[in-house]
PDB file of C-alpha atoms and ligand atoms in Angstrom:
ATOM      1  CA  UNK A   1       0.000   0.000   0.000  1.00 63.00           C
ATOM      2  CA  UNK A   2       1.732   3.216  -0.677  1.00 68.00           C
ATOM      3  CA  UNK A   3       0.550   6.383   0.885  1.00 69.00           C
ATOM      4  CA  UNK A   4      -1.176   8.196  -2.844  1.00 84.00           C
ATOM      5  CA  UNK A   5      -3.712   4.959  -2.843  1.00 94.00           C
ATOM      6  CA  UNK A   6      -6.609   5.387  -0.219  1.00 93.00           C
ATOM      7  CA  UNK A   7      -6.630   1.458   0.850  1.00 96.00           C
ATOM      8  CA  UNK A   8      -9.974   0.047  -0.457  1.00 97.00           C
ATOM      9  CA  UNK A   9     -11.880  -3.181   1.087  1.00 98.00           C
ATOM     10  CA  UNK A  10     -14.737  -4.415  -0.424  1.00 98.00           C
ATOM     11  CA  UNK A  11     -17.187  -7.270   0.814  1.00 98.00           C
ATOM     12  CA  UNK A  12     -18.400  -8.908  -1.814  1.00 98.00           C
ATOM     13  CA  UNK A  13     -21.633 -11.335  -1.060  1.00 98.00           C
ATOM     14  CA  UNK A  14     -21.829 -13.061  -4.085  1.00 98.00           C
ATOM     15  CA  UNK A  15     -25.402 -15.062  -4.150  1.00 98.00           C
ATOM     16  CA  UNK A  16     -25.373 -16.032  -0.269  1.00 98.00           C
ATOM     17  CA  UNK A  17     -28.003 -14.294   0.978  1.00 98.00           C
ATOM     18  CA  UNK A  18     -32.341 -13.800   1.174  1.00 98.00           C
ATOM     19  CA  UNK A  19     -33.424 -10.456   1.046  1.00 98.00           C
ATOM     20  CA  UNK A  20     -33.983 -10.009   5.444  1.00 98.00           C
ATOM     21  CA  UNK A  21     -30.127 -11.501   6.017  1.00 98.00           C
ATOM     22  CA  UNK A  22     -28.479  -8.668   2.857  1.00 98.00           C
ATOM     23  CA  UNK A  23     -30.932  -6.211   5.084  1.00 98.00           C
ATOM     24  CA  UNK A  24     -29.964  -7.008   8.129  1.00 98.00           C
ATOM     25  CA  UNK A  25     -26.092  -7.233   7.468  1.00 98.00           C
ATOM     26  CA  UNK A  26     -26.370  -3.913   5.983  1.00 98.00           C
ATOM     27  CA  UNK A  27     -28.037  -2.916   8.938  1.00 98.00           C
ATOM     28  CA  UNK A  28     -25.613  -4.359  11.773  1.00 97.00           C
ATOM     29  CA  UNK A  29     -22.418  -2.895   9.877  1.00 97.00           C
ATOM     30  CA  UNK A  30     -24.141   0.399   9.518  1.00 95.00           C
ATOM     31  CA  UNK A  31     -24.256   0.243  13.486  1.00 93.00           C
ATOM     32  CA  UNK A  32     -21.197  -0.825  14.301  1.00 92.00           C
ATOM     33  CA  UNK A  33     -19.205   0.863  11.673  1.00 91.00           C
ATOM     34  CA  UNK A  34     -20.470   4.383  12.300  1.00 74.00           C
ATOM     35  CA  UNK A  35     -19.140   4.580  15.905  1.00 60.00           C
ATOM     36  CA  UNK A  36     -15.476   3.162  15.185  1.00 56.00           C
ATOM     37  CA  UNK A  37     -14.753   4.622  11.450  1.00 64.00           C
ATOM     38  CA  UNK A  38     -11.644   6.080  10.897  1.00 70.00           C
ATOM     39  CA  UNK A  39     -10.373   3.221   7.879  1.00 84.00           C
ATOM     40  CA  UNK A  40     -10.086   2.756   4.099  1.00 93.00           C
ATOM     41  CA  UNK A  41     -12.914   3.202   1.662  1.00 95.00           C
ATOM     42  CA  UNK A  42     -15.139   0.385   1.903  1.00 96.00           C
ATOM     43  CA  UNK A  43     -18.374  -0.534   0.113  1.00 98.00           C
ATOM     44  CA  UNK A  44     -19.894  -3.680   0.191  1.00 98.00           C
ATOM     45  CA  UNK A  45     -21.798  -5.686  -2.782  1.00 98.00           C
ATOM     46  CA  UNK A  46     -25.262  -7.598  -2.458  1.00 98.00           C
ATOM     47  CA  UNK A  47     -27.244  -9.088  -5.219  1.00 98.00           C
ATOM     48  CA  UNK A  48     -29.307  -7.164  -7.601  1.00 98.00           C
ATOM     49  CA  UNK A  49     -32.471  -7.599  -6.328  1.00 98.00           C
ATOM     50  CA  UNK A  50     -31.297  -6.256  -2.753  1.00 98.00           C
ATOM     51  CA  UNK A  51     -29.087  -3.527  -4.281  1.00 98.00           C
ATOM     52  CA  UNK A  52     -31.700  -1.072  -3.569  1.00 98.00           C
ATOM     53  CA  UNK A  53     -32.644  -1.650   0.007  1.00 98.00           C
ATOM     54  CA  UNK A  54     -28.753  -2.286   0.978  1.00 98.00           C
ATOM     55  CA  UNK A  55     -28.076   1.357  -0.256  1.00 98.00           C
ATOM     56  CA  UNK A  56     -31.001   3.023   1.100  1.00 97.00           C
ATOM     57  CA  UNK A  57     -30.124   1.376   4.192  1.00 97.00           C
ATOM     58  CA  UNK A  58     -26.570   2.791   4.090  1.00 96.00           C
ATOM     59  CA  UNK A  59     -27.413   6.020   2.723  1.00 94.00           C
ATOM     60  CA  UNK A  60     -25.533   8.878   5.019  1.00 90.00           C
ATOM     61  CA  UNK A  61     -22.909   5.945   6.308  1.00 92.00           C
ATOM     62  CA  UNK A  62     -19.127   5.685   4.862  1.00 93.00           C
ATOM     63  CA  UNK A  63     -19.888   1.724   3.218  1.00 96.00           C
ATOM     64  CA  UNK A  64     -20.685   2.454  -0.437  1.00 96.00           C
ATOM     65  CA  UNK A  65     -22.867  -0.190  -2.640  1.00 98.00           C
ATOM     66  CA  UNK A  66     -21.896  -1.692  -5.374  1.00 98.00           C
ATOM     67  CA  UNK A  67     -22.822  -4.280  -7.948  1.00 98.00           C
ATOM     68  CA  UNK A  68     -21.316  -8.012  -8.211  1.00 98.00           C
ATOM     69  CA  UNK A  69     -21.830  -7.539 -12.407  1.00 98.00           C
ATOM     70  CA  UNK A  70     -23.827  -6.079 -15.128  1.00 98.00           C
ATOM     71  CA  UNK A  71     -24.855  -6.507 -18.897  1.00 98.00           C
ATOM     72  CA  UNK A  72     -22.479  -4.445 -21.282  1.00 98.00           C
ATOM     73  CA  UNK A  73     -26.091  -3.192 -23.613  1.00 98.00           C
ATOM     74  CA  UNK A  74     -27.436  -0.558 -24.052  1.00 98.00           C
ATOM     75  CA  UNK A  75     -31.040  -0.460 -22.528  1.00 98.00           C
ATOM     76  CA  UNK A  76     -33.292  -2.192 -24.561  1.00 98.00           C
ATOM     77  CA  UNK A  77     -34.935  -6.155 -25.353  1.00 98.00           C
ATOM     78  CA  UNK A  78     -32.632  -8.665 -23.553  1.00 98.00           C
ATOM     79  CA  UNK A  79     -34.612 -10.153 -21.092  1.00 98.00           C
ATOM     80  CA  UNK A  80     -32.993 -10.904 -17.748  1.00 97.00           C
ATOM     81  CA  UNK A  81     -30.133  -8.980 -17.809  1.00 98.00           C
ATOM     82  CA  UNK A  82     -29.504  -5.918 -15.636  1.00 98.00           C
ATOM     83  CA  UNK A  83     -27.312  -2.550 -17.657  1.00 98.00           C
ATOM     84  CA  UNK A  84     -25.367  -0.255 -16.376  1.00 98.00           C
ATOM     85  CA  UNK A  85     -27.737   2.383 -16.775  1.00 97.00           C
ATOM     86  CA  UNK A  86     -30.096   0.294 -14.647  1.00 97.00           C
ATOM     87  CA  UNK A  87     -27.575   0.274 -11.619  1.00 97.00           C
ATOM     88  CA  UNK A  88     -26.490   3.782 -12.280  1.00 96.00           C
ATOM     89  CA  UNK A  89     -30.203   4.878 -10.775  1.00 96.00           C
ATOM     90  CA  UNK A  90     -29.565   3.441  -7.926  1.00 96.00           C
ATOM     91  CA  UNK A  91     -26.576   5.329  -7.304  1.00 92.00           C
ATOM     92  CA  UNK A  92     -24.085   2.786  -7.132  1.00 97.00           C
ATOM     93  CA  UNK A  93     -19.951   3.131  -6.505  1.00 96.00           C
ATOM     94  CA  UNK A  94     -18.611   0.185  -7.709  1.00 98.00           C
ATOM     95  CA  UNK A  95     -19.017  -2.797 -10.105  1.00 98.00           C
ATOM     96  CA  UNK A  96     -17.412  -6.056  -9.990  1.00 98.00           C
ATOM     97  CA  UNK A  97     -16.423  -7.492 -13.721  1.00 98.00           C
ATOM     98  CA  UNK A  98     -15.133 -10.250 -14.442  1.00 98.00           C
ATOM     99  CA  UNK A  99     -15.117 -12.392 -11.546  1.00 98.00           C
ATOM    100  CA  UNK A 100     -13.911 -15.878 -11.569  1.00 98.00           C
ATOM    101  CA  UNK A 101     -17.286 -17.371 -10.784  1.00 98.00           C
ATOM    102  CA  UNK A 102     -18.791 -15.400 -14.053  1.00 98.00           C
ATOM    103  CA  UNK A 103     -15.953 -16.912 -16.013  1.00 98.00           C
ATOM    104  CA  UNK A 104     -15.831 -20.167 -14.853  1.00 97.00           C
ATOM    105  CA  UNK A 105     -19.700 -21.008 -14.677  1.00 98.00           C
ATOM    106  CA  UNK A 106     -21.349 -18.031 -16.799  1.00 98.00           C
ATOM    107  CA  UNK A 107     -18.696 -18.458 -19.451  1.00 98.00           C
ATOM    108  CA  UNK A 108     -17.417 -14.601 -19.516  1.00 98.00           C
ATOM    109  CA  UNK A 109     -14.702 -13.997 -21.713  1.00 98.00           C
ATOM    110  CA  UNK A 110     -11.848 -11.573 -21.432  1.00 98.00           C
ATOM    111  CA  UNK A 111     -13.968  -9.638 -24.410  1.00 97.00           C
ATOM    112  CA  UNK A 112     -17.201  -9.775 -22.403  1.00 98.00           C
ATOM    113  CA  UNK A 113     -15.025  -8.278 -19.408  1.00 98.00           C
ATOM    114  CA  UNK A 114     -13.601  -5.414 -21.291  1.00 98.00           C
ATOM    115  CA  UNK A 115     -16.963  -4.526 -22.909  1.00 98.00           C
ATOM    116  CA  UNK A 116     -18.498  -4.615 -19.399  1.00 98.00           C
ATOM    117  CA  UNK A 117     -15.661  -2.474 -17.977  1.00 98.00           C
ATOM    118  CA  UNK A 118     -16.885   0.233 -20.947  1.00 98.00           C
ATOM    119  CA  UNK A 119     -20.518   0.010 -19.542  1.00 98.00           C
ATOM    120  CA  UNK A 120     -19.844   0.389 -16.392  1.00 98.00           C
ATOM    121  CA  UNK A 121     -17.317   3.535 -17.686  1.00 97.00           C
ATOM    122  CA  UNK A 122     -20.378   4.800 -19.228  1.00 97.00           C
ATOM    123  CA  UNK A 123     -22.620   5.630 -16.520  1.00 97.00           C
ATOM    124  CA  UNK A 124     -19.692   6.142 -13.981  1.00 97.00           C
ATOM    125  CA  UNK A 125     -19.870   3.889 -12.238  1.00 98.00           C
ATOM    126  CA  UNK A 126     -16.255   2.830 -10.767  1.00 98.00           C
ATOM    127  CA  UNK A 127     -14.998  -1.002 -12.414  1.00 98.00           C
ATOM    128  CA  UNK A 128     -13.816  -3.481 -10.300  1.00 98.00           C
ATOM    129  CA  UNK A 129     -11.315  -5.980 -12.802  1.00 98.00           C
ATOM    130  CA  UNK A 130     -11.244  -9.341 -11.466  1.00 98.00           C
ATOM    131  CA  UNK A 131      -8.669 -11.458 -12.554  1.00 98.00           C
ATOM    132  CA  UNK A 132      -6.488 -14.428 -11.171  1.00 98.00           C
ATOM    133  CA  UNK A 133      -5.025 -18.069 -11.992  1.00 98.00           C
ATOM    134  CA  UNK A 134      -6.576 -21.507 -11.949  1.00 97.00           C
ATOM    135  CA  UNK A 135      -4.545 -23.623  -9.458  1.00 97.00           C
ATOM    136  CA  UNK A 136      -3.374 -25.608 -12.775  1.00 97.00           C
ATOM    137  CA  UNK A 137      -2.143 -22.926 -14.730  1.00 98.00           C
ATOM    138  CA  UNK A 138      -0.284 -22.155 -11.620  1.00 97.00           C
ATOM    139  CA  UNK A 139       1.320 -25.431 -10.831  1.00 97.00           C
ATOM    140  CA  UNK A 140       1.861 -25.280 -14.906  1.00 98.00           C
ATOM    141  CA  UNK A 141       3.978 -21.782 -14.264  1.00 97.00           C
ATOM    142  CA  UNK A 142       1.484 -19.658 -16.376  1.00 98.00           C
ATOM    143  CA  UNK A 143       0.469 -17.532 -13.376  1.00 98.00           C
ATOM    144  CA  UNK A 144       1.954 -14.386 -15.517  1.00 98.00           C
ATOM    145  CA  UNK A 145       1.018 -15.538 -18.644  1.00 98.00           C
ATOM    146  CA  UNK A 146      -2.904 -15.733 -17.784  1.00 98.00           C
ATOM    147  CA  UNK A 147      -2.515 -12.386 -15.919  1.00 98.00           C
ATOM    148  CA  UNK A 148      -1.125 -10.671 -18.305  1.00 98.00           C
ATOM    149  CA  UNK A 149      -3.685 -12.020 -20.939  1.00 98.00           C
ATOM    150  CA  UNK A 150      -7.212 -11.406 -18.057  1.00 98.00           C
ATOM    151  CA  UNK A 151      -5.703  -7.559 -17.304  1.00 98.00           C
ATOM    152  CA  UNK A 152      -4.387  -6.625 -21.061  1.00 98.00           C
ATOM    153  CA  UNK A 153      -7.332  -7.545 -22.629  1.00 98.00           C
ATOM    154  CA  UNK A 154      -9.534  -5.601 -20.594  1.00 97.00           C
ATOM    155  CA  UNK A 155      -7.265  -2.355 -20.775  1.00 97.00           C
ATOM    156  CA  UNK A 156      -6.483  -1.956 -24.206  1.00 95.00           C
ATOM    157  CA  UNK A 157      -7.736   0.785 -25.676  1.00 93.00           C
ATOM    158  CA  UNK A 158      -8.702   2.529 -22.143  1.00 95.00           C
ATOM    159  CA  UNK A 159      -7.376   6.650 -21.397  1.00 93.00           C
ATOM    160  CA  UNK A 160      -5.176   7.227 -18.717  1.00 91.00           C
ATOM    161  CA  UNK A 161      -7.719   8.668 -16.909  1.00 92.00           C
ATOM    162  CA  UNK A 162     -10.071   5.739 -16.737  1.00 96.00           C
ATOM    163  CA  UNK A 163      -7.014   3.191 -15.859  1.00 95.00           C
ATOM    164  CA  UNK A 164      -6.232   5.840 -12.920  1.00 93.00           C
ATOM    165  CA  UNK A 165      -9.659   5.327 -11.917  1.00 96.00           C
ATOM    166  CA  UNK A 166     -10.279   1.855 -12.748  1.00 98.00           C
ATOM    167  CA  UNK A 167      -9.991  -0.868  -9.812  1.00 98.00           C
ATOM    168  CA  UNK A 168      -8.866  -4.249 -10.202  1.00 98.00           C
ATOM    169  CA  UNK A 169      -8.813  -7.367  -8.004  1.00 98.00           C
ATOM    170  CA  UNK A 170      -6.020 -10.324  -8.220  1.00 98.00           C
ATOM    171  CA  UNK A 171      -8.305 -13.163  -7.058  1.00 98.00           C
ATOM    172  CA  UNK A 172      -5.930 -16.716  -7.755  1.00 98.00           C
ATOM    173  CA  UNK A 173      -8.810 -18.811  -7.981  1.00 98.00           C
ATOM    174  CA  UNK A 174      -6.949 -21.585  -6.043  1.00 97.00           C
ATOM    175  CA  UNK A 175      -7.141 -19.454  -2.755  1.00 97.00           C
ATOM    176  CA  UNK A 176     -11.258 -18.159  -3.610  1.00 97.00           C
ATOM    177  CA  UNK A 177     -13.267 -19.636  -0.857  1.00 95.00           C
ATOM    178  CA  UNK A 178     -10.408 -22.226   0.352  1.00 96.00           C
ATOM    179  CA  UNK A 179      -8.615 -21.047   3.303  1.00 95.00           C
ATOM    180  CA  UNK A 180      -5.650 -21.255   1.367  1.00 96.00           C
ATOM    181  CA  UNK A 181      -4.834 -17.684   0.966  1.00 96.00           C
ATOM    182  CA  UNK A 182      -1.878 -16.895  -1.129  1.00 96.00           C
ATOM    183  CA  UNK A 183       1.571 -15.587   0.443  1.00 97.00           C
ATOM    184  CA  UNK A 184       1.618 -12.059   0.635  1.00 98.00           C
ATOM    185  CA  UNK A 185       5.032 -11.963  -1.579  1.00 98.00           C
ATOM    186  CA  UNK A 186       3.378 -13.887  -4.225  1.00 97.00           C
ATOM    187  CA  UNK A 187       0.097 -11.569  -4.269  1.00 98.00           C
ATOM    188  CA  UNK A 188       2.921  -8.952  -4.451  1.00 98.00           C
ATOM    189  CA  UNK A 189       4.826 -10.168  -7.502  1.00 98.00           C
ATOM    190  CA  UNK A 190       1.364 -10.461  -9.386  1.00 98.00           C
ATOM    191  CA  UNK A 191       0.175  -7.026  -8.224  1.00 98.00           C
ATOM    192  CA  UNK A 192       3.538  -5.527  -9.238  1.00 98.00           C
ATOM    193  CA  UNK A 193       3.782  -7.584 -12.941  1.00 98.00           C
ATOM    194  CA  UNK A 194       0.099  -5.736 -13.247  1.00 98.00           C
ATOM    195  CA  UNK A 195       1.100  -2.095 -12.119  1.00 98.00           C
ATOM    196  CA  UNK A 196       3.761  -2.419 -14.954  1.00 97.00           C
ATOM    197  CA  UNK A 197       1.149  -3.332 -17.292  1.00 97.00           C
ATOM    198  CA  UNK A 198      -0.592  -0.648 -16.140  1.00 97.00           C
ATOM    199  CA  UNK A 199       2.366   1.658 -16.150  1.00 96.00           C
ATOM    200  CA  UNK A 200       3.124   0.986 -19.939  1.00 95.00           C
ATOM    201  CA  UNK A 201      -0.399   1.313 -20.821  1.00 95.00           C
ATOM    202  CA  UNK A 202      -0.892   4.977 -19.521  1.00 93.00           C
ATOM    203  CA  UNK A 203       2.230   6.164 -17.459  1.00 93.00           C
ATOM    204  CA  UNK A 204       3.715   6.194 -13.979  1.00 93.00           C
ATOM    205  CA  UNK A 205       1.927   8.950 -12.513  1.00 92.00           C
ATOM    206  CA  UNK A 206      -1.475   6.989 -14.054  1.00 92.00           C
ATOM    207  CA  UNK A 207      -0.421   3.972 -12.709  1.00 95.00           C
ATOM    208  CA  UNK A 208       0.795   4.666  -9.422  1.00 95.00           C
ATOM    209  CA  UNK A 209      -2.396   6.263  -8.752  1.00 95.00           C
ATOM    210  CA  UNK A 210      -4.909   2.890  -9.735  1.00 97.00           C
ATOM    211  CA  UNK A 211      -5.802   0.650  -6.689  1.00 98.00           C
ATOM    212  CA  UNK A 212      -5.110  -2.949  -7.007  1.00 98.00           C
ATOM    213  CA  UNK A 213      -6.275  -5.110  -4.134  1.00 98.00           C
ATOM    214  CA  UNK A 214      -5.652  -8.845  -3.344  1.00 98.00           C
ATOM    215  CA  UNK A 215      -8.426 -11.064  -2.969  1.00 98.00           C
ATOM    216  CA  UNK A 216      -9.241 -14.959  -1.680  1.00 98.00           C
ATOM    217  CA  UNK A 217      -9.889 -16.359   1.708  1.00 97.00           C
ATOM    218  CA  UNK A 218      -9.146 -12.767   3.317  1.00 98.00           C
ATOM    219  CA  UNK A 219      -9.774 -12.786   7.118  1.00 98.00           C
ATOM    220  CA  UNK A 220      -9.276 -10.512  10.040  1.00 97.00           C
ATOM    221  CA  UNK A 221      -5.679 -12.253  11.121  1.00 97.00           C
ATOM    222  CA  UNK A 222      -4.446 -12.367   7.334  1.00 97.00           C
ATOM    223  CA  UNK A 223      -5.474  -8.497   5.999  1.00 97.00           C
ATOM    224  CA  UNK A 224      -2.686  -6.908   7.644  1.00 96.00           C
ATOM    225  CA  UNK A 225      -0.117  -8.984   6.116  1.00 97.00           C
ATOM    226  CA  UNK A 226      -1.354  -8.150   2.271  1.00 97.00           C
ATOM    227  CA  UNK A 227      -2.483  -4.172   2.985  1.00 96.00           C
ATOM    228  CA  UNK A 228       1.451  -3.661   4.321  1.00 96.00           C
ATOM    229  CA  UNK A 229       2.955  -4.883   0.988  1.00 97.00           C
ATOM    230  CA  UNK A 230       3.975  -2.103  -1.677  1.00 97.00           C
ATOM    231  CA  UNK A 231       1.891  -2.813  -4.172  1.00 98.00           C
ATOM    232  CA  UNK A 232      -1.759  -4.295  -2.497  1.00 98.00           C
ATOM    233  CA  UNK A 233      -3.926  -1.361  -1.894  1.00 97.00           C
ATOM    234  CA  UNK A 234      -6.804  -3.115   0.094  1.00 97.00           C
ATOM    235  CA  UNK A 235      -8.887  -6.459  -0.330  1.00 98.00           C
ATOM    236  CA  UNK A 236     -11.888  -8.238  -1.977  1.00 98.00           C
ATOM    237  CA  UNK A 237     -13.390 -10.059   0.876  1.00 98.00           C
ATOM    238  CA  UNK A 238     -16.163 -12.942   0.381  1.00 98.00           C
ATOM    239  CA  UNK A 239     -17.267 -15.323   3.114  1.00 98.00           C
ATOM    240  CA  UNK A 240     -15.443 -12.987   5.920  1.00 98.00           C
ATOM    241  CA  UNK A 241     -17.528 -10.271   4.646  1.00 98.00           C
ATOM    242  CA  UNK A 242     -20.986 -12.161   5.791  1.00 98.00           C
ATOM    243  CA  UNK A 243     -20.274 -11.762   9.420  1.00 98.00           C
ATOM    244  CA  UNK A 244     -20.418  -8.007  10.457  1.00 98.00           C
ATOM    245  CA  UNK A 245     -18.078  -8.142  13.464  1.00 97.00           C
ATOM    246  CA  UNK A 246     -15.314  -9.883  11.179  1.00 98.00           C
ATOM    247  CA  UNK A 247     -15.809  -7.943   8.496  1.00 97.00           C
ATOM    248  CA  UNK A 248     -15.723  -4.659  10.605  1.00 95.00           C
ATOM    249  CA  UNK A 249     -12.568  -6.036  12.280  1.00 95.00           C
ATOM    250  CA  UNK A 250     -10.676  -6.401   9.242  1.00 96.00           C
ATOM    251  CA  UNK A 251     -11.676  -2.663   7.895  1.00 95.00           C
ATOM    252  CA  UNK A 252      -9.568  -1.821  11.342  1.00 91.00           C
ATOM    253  CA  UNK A 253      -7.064  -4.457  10.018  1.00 87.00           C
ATOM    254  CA  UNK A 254      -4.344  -1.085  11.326  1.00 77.00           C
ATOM    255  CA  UNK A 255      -5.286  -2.218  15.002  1.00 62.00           C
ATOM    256  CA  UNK A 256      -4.890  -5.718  14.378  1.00 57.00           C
ATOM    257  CA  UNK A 257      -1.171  -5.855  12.716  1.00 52.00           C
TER     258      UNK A 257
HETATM  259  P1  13P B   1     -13.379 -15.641  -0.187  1.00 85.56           P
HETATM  260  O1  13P B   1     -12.956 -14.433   0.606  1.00 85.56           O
HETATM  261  O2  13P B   1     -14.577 -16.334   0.363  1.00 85.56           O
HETATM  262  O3  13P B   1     -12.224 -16.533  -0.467  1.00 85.56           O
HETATM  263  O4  13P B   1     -13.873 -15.091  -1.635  1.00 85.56           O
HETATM  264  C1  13P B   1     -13.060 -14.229  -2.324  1.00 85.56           C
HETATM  265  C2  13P B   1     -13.831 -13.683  -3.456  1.00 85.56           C
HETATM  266  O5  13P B   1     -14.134 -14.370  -4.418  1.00 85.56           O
HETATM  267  C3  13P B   1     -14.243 -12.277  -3.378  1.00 85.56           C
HETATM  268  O6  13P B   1     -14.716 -11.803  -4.598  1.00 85.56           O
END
């Protein structure tokens, strides 16, 4: 984490939760995050039909809302899918693109991703690039090779500006929902291979300023560790992020190192 890059922790909820449990989560973090705040930017990132409560619900408070995806069209006939401009009513921060899960059992592409990332551009709302090995292609040693190939792909052709403001999310897929989180000087190595990318794409001054935050069996006892190396500016949390008191303890992750 370097000291121009706010640190940025986001709970994402994936498709965990009925509409009374996203409600009262929203609610309980709301409480206990209010008294205690003084920590990175956070926002946190319910399903679509609970989007709307969840914000209302932490309207005035410093957790933002954001999306877990979104359909790259244009408003219009394609039944079942959710635009940007859709989520850009309800006043959302972030978006999350790309995620393994929408890869691996939605069958995203790394040209779905990218056209996504441009949608959510759009309306602007804030892209959150998820990218990250298979635990094959990294025993293969293709970790770099498939990172380079996820992140590329969905900057090409993007302005400085936008890559400044753009988010991603290294997620090895190995260490998603396992309790096998990945060493912090791994993480590191990956998140420094990608601010070069980044840094040849659109410049140093560009690319120092983008946040790139680690992501895959985060916890309250691991956070620390990845938020003190140079290059990981905060987290993508999933299961830790459905318990309010562990989630809230690693948004104080400072206390706790
Ligand atoms: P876990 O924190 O449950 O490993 O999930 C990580 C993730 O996929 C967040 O998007």
């Amino acid at each position: 984490m370097s000291t121009v890059r706010r640190p940025l922790i986001i709970g994402n909820w994936k498709m965990n939760l009925g509409l009374n449990q996203s409600i009262g989560l929203a609610k309980e973090l709301k409480n206990l995050v209010a008294s205690i705040y003084a920590g990175p930017e956070t926002a946190v990132c319910p399903s679509f039909p609970h989007l709307l409560a969840v914000r209302q619900i932490l309207e005035g408070s410093v957790i933002g809302v954001g999306a877990q995806d979104l359909a790259p069209q244009k408003p219009g006939a394609y039944t079942g899918a959710v635009c940007a401009e859709q989520l850009s009513e309800l006043e959302l921060r972030f978006a999350l693109l790309g995620h393994s899960e929408r890869r691996q059992f939605f069958g995203e592409t790394d040209m779905d991703v990218a056209e996504k990332i441009r949608a959510a551009f759009r309306v602007g709302l804030v892209p959150v690039l998820c990218f990250g090995e298979t635990l094959e292609q990294r025993e293969a040693g293709s970790t770099e090779e498939v990172v380079v190939r996820q992140v590329g792909a969905a900057i090409e052709g993007l302005e400085s500006q936008a890559l400044a403001t753009l988010v991603l999310a290294y997620e090895p897929i190995w260490a998603i929902g396992t309790g096998h989180s990945a060493e912090v000087a791994d993480a590191q190595d990956v998140h420094r291979l990608v601010r070069g990318l980044l840094q040849e794409a659109a410049g140093e001054e560009s690319a120092q300023t983008t946040r790139i935050l680690y992501g895959g069996s985060v916890n309250s006892s691991n956070v620390g560790g990845y938020l003190a190396a140079e290059d990981i500016d905060g987290a993508l949390v999933g299961g830790a992020s459905l318990d309010p008191d562990e989630f809230v303890k690693i948004l104080c992750y400072q206390d706790h190192t």
